[in-house]
Tab-separated table of C-alpha atoms in Angstrom:
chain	number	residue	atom	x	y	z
A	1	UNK	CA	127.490	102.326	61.635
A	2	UNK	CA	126.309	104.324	58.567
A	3	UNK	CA	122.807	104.942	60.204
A	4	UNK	CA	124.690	106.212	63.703
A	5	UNK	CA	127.108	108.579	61.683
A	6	UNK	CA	123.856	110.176	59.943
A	7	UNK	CA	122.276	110.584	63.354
A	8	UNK	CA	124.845	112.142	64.770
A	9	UNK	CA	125.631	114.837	61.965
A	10	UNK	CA	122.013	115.887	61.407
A	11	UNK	CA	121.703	116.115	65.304
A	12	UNK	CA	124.427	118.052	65.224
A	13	UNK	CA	123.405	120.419	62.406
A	14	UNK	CA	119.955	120.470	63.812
A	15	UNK	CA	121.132	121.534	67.500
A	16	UNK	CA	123.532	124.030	65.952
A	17	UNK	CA	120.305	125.787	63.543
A	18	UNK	CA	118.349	125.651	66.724
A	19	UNK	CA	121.157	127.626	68.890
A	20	UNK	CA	120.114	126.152	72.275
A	21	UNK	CA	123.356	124.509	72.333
A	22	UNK	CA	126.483	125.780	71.377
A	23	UNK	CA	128.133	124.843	68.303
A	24	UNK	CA	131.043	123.674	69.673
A	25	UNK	CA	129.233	121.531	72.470
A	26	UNK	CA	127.660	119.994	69.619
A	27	UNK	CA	129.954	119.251	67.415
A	28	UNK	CA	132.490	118.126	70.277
A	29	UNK	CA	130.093	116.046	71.866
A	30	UNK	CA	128.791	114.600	68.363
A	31	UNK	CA	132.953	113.715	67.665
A	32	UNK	CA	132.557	111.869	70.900
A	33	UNK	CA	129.091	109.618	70.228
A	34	UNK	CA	131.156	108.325	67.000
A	35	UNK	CA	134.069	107.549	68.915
A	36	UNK	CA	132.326	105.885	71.857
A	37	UNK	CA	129.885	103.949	69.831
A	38	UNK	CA	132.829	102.344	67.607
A	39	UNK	CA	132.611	104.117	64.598
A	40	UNK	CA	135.789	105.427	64.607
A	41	UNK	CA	138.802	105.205	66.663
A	42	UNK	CA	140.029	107.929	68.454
A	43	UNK	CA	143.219	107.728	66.243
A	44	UNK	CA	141.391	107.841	63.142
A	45	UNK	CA	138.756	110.616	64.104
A	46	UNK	CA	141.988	113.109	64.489
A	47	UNK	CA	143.050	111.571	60.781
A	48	UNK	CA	140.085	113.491	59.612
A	49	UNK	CA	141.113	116.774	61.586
A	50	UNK	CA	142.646	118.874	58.835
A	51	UNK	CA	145.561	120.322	60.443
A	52	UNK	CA	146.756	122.343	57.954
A	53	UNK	CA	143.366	124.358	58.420
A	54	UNK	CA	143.281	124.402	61.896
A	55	UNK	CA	147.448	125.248	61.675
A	56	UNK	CA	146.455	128.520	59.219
A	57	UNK	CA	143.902	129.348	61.884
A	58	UNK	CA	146.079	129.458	64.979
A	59	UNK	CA	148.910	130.980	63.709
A	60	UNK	CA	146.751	134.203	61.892
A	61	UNK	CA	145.203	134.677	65.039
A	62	UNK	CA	147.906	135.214	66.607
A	63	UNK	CA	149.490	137.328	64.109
A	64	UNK	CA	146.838	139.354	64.279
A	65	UNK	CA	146.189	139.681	67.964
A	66	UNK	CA	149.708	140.922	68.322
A	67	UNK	CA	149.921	143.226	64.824
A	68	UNK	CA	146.067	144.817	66.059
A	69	UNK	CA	148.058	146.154	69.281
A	70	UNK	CA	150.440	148.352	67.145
A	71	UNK	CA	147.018	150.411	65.796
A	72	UNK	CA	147.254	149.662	62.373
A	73	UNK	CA	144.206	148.147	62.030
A	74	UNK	CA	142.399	151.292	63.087
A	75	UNK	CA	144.760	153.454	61.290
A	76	UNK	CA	143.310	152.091	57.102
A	77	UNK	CA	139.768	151.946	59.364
A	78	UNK	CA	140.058	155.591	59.658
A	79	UNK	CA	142.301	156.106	56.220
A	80	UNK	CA	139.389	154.343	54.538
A	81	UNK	CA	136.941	155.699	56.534
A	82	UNK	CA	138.131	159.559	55.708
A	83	UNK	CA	138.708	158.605	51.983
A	84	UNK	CA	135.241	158.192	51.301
A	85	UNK	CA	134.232	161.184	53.863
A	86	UNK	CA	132.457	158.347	56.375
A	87	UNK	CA	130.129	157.244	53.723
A	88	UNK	CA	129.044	154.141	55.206
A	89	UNK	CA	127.908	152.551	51.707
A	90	UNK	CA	131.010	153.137	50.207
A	91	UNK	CA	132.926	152.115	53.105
A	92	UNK	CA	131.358	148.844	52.986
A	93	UNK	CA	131.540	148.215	49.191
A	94	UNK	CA	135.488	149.390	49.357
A	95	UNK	CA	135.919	146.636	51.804
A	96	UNK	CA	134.018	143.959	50.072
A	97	UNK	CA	135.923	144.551	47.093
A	98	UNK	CA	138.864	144.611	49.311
A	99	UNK	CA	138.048	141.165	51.164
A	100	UNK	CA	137.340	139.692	47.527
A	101	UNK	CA	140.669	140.684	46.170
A	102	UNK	CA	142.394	139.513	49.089
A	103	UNK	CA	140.873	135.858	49.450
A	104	UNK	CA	142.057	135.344	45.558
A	105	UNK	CA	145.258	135.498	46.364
A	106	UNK	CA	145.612	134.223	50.308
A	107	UNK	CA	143.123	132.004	52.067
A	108	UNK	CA	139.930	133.075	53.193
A	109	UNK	CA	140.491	132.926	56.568
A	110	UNK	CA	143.483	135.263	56.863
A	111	UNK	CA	141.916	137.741	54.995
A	112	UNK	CA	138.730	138.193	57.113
A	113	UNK	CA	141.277	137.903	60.295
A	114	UNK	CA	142.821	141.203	59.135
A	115	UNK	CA	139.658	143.094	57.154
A	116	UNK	CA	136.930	142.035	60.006
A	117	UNK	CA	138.803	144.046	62.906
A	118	UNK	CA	138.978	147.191	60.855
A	119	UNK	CA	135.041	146.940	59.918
A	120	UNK	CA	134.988	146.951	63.040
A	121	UNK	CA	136.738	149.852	64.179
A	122	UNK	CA	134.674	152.161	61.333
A	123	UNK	CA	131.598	151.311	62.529
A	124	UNK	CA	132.030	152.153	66.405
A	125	UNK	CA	133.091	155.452	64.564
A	126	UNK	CA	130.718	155.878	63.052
A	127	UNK	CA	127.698	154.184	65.719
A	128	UNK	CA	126.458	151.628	63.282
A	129	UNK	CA	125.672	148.171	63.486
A	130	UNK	CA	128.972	146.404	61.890
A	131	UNK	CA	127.080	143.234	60.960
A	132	UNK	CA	126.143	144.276	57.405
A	133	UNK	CA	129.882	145.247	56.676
A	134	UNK	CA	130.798	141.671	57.924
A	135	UNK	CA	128.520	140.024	56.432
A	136	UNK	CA	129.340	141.160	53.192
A	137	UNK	CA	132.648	140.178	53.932
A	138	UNK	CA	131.868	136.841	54.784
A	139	UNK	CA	130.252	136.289	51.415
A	140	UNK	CA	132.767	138.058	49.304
A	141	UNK	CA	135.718	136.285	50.986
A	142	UNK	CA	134.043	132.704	49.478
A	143	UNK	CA	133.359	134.602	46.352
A	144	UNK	CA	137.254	136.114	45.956
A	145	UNK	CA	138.596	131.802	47.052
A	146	UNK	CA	136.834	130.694	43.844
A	147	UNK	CA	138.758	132.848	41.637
A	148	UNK	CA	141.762	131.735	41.601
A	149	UNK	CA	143.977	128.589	41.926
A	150	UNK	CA	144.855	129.618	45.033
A	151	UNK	CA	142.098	130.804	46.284
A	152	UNK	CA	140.272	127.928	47.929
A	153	UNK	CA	141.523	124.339	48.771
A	154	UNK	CA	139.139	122.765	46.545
A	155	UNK	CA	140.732	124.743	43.437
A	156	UNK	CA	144.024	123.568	44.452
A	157	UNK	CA	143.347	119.411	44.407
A	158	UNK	CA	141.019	120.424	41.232
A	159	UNK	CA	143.722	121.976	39.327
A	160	UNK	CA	146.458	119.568	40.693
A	161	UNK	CA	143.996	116.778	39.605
A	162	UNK	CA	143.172	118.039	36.089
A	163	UNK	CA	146.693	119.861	35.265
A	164	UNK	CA	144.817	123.516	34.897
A	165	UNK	CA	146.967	126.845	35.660
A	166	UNK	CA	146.648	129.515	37.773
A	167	UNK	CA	145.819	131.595	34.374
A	168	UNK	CA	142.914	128.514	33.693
A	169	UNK	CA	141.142	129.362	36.933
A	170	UNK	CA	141.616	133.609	35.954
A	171	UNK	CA	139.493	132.917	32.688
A	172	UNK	CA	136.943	130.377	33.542
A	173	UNK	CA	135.994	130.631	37.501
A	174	UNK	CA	137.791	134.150	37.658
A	175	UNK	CA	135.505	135.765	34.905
A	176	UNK	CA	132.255	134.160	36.718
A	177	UNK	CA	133.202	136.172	40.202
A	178	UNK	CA	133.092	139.044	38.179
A	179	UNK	CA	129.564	139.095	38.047
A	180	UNK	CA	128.995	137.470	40.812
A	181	UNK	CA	130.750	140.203	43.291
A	182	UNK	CA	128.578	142.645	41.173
A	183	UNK	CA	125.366	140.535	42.207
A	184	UNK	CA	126.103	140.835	45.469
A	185	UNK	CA	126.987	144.162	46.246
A	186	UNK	CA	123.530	145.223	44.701
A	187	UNK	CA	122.045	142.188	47.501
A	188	UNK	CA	123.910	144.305	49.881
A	189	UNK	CA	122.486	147.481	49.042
A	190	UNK	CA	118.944	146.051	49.319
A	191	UNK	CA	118.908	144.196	52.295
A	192	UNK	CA	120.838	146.390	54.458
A	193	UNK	CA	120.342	149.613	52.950
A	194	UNK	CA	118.884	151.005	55.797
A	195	UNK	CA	120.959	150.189	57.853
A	196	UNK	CA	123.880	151.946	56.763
A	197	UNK	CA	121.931	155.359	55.324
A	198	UNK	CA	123.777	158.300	55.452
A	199	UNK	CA	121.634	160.383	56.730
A	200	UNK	CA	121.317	158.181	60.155
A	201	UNK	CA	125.758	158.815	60.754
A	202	UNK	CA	127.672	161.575	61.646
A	203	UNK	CA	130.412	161.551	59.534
A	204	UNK	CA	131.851	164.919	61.040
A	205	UNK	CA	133.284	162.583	63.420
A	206	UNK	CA	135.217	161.173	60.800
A	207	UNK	CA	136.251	163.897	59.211
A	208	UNK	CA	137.918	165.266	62.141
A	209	UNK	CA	139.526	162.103	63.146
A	210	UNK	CA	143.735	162.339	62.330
A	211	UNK	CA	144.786	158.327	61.194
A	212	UNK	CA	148.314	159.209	62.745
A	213	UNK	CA	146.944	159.163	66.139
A	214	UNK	CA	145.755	155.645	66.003
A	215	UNK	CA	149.264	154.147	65.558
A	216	UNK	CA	150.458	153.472	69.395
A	217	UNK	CA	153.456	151.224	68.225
A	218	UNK	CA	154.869	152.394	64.902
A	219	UNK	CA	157.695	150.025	65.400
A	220	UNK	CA	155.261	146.907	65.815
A	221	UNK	CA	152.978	147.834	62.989
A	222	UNK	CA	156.451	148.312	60.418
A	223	UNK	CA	157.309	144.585	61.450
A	224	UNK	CA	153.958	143.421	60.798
A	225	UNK	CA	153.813	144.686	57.540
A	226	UNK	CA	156.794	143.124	56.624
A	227	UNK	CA	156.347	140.010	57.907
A	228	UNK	CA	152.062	140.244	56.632
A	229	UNK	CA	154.269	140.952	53.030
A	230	UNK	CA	155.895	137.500	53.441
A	231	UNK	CA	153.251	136.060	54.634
A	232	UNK	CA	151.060	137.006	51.072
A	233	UNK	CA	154.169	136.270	49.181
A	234	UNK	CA	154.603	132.870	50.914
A	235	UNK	CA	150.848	131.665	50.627
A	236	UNK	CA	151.216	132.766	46.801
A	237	UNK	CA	154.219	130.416	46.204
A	238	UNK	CA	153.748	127.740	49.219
A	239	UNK	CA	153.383	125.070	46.782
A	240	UNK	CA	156.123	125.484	44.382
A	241	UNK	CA	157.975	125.630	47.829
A	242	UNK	CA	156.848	122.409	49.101
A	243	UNK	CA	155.992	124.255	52.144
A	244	UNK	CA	152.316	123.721	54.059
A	245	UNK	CA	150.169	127.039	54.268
A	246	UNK	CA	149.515	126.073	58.135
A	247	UNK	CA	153.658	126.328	58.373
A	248	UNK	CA	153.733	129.614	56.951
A	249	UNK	CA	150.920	131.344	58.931
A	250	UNK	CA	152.597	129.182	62.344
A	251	UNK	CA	156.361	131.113	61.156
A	252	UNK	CA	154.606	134.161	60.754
A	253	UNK	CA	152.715	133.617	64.352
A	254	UNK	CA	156.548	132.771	65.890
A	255	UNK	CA	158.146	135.533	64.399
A	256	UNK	CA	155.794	138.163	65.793
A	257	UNK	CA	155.540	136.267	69.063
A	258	UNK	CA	159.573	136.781	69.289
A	259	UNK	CA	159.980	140.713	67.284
A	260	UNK	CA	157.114	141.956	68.248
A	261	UNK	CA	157.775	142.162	72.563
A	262	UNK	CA	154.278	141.807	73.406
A	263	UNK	CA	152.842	139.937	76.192
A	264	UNK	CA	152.695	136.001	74.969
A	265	UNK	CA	150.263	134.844	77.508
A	266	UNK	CA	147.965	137.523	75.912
A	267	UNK	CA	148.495	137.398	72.135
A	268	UNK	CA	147.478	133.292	72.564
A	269	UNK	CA	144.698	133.652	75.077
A	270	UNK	CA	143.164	136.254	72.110
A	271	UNK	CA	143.416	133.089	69.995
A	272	UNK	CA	139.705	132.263	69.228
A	273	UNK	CA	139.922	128.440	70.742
A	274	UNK	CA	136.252	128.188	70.606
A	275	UNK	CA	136.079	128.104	67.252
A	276	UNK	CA	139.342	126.117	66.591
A	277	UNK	CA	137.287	123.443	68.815
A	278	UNK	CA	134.364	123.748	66.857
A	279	UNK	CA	136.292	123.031	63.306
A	280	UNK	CA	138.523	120.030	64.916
A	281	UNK	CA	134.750	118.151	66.468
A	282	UNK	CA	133.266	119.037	63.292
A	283	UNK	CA	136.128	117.546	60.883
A	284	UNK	CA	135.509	114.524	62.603
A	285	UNK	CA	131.525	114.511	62.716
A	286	UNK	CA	131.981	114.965	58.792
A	287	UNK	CA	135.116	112.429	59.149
A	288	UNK	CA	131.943	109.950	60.342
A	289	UNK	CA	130.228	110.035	56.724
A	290	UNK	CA	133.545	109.694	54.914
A	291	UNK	CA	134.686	106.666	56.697
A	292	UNK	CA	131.403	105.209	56.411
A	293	UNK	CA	131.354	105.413	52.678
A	294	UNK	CA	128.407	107.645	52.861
A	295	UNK	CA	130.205	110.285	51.059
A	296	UNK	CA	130.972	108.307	48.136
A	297	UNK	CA	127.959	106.727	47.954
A	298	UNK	CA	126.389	110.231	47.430
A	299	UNK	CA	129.282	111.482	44.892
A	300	UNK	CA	128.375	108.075	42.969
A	301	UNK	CA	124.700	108.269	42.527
A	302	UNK	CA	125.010	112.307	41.703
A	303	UNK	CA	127.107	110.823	38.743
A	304	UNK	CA	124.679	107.710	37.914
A	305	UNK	CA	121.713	109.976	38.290
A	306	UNK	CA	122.902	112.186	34.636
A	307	UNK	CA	123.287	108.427	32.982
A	308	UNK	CA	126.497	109.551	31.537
A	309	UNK	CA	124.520	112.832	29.579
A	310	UNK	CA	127.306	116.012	29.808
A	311	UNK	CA	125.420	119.262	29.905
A	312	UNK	CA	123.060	117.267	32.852
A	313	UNK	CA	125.812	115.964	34.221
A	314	UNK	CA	128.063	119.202	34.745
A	315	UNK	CA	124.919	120.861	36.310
A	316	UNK	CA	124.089	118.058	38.802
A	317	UNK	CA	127.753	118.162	39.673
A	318	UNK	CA	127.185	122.033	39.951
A	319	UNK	CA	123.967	122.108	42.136
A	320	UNK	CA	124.476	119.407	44.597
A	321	UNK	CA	128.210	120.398	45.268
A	322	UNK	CA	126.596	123.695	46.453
A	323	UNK	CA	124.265	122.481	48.330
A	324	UNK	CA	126.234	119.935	49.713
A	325	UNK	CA	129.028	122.248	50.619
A	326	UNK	CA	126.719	124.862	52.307
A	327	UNK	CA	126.659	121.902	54.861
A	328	UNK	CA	129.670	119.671	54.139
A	329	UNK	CA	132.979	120.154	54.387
A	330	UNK	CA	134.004	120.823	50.554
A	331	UNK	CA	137.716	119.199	50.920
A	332	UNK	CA	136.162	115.384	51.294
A	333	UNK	CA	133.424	115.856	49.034
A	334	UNK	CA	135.963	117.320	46.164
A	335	UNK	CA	138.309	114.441	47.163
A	336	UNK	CA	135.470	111.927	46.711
A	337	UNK	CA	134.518	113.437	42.872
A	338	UNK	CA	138.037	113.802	41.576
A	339	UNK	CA	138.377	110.116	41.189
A	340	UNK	CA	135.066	109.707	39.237
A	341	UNK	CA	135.713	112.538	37.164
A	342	UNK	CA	138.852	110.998	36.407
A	343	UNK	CA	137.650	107.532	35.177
A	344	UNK	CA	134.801	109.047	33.334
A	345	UNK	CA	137.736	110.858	31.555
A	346	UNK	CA	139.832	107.405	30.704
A	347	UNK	CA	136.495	105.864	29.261
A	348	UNK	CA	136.865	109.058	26.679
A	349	UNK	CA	134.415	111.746	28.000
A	350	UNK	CA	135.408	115.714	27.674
A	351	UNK	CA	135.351	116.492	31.536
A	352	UNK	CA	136.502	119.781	31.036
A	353	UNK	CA	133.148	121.713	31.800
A	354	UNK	CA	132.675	119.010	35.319
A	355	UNK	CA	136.331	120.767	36.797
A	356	UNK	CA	134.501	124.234	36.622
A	357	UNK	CA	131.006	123.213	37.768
A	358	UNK	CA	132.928	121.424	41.154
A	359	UNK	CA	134.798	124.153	41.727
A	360	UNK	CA	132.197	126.850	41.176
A	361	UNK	CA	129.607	124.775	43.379
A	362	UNK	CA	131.828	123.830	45.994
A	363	UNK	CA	133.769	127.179	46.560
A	364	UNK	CA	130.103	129.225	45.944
A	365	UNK	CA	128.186	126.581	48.070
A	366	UNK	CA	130.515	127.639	51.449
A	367	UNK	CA	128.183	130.640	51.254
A	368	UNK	CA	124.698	128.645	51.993
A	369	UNK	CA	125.265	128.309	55.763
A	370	UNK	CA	126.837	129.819	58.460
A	371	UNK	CA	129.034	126.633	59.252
A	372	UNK	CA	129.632	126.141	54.809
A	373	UNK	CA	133.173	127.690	55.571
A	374	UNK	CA	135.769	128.297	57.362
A	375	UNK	CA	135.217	132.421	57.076
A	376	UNK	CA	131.862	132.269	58.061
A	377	UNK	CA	132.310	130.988	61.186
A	378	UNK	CA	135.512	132.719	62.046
A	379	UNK	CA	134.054	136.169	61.291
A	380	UNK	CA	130.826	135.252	62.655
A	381	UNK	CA	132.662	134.389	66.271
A	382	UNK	CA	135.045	137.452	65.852
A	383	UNK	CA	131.391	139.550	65.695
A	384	UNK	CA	129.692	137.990	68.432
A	385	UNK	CA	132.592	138.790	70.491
A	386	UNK	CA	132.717	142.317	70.251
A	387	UNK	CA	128.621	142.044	70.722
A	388	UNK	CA	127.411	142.321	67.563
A	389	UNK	CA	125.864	138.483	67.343
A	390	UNK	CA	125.582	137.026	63.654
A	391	UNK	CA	122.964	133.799	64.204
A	392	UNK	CA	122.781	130.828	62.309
A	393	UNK	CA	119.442	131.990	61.484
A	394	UNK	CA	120.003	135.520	60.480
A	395	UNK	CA	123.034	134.325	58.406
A	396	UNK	CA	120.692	132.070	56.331
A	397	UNK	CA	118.550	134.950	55.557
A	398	UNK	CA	121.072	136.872	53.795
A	399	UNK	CA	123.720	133.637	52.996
A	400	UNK	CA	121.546	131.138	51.494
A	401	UNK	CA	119.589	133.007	48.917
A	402	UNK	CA	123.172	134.904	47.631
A	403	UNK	CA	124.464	131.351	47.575
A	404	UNK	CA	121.491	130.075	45.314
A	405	UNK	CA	121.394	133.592	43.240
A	406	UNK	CA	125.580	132.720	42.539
A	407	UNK	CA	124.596	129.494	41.477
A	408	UNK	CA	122.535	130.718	38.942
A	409	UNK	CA	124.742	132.755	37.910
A	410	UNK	CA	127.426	130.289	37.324
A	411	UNK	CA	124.845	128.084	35.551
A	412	UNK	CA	124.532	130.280	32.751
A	413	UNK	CA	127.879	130.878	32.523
A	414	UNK	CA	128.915	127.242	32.078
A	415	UNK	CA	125.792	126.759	30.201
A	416	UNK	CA	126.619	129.548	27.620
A	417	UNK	CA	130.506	128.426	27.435
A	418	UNK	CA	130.287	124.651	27.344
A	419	UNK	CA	127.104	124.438	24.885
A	420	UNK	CA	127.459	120.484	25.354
A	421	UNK	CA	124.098	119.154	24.157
């Protein structure tokens, strides 16, 4: 069983790198293989589909297919857009701060849902290529997730496991994105600096352009702003409410559907299913590893590799959740290390520096591949859509090495604060 669940997720992967088959094929028909050839039932493959993801998914879709309709997401594009007089470099370092900012404090996903359409909408304005804008999106919204408490799923069962604050996560992971955003907007500016050069736009364009004019409901952009305020406020607190993130985003999706009088047929047909299907087939395909105690054999020899030394152990734990988690979904692999993290902690070792190197490396490590995260494939679908295709290869060009260069980054940093020799 263990050697047909490996098959089938490195087929998978492979035929998803390669692009001759979809990646939802792929991953759908790699959920199948396991099912059919006994390795899980069909009952326990949807066990490993996290709903609460694919819940938060759904319901910001459609919150955002129906809020786009009122303008408002091409009203800021144009705000922002004449703020900075149509500088295109700005533009995109405004919104990467914005998209980092934003992911600290809701999930990743929602906040690429509502900044991707407006990167959109500047660059048709201004006739370039909005694929450098996204992409630097993509990356920050991983970045912003590690941050906080919060800000990434991982973080949560960390700090829930460990007993750390929201405050914790500001000073230890929170101070390491601040060099790490810094890092990347200069990767930015190099690889795509031609790109977006000034001197290739017309910005008079812009400059002419009156934001008003781009609201065509004010009423329906008011209520989503009210309800996108809850929505923040909700995601902020969900946990001290008891209440699932999936349930808020699904309220906030049935709300609009009802206040906002737009077509419903539309608003859920604008739902990106493809890529819902994609994240349910490959839940399970990773599902196959976990149930075949593949996972935790890996999380167990990472930890008997560093025979028990601390400074090697926090960076093995560092490194190969990154790595891992540019492939892997980070949720199972994080679930796996708690537990061994915890008993190395009853036999009476400081684990303190091992919380920040998972969380760093399995937040940072989304960033590796195009499937690492949730964001990256969202934002990468939501591109390809409006015909600007962002490639599993072409996302690895830029993705991977910013992943690696963060990685550094956080070495040092945990190096230099936890001096455990």
């Amino acid at each position: 069983m263990k050697i047909i669940a490996v098959a089938v997720f490195l087929i998978v992967i492979l035929l998803i790198i390669s692009e001759r088959v979809h990646r939802t094929a792929a991953a759908m028909a790699g959920a199948m293989v396991l099912i059919l050839t006994g390795v899980m039932s069909a009952d326990k493959a949807l066990s490993y589909i996290d709903f609460n993801t694919i819940g938060v998914l759904v319901g910001m879709m459609i919150f955002v297919a129906i809020v786009r309709r009122s303008g408002m997401f091409e009203y800021i594009a144009v705000r922002a857009a004449k703020a900075v007089h149509g500088d295109p470099w700005k533009i995109m370092v405004a919104f990467t701060l914005i998209t980092a900012v934003l992911s600290a404090i809701l999930d990743n996903v929602t906040t690429v849902l509502l900044v991707g359409p407006m990167s959109i909408a500047i660059a048709r304005m201004l006739k370039i290529d909005p694929v450098p804008f996204l992409m630097g999106q993509i990356l920050a919204s991983n970045v912003g997730g590690t941050a906080t408490l919060i800000g990434d799923p991982p973080n949560i069962m960390i700090g829930s496991a460990a007993h750390l604050s929201f405050m914790d996560f500001l000073e230890n992971t929170g101070f390491a994105v601040l060099f790490i955003l810094a890092v990347l907007i200069l990767l930015m500016k190099i690889v795509y600096e031609k790109k977006i050069e000034m001197g290739t736009v017309d910005t008079s364009a812009i400059e002419k352009l009156d934001p008003s004019k781009s609201i065509t409901n004010r009423a329906l952009m008011r209520k989503g702003i009210i309800v996108l305020i809850c929505v923040i406020v909700g995601f902020m607190f969900h946990d001290k409410l008891g209440i699932e993130s999936s349930v808020i985003a699904l309220t906030a999706a049935a709300v609009m559907l009802i206040i906002g009088r737009e077509d419903v047929n539309e608003a859920i047909q604008d739902v990106e299913w493809t890529t819902i299907l994609f994240f349910m087939s490959l839940f399970v395909v990773v599902g196959g590893l976990t149930e075949t105690g593949i996972i935790k054999e890996l999380a167990s020899k990472i930890i008997n590799a560093t025979d028990g030394h601390p400074m090697v152990t926090m960076l093995v734990l560092l490194w190969a959740s990154a790595l891992l988690s540019s492939i892997l979904d980070n949720i199972p692999f994080v679930a796996t290390l708690i537990p061994l993290i915890l008993a190395m902690q009853a036999d009476g070792m400081d684990v303190t520096s091992f919380w920040w190197a998972i969380s760093l490396g399995a937040c940072l490590g989304g960033n590796g591949t195009m499937i690492g995260a949730s964001a990256n494939v969202v934002l990468s679908d939501i591109s390809t859509k409006h015909g600007y295709p962002i490639t599993f290869k072409s996302y690895l060009k830029v993705g991977m090495p910013f992943m690696l260069l963060s990685i550094v980054i956080s070495t040092v940093f945990l190096v230099i604060k936890f001096d455990i020799m």
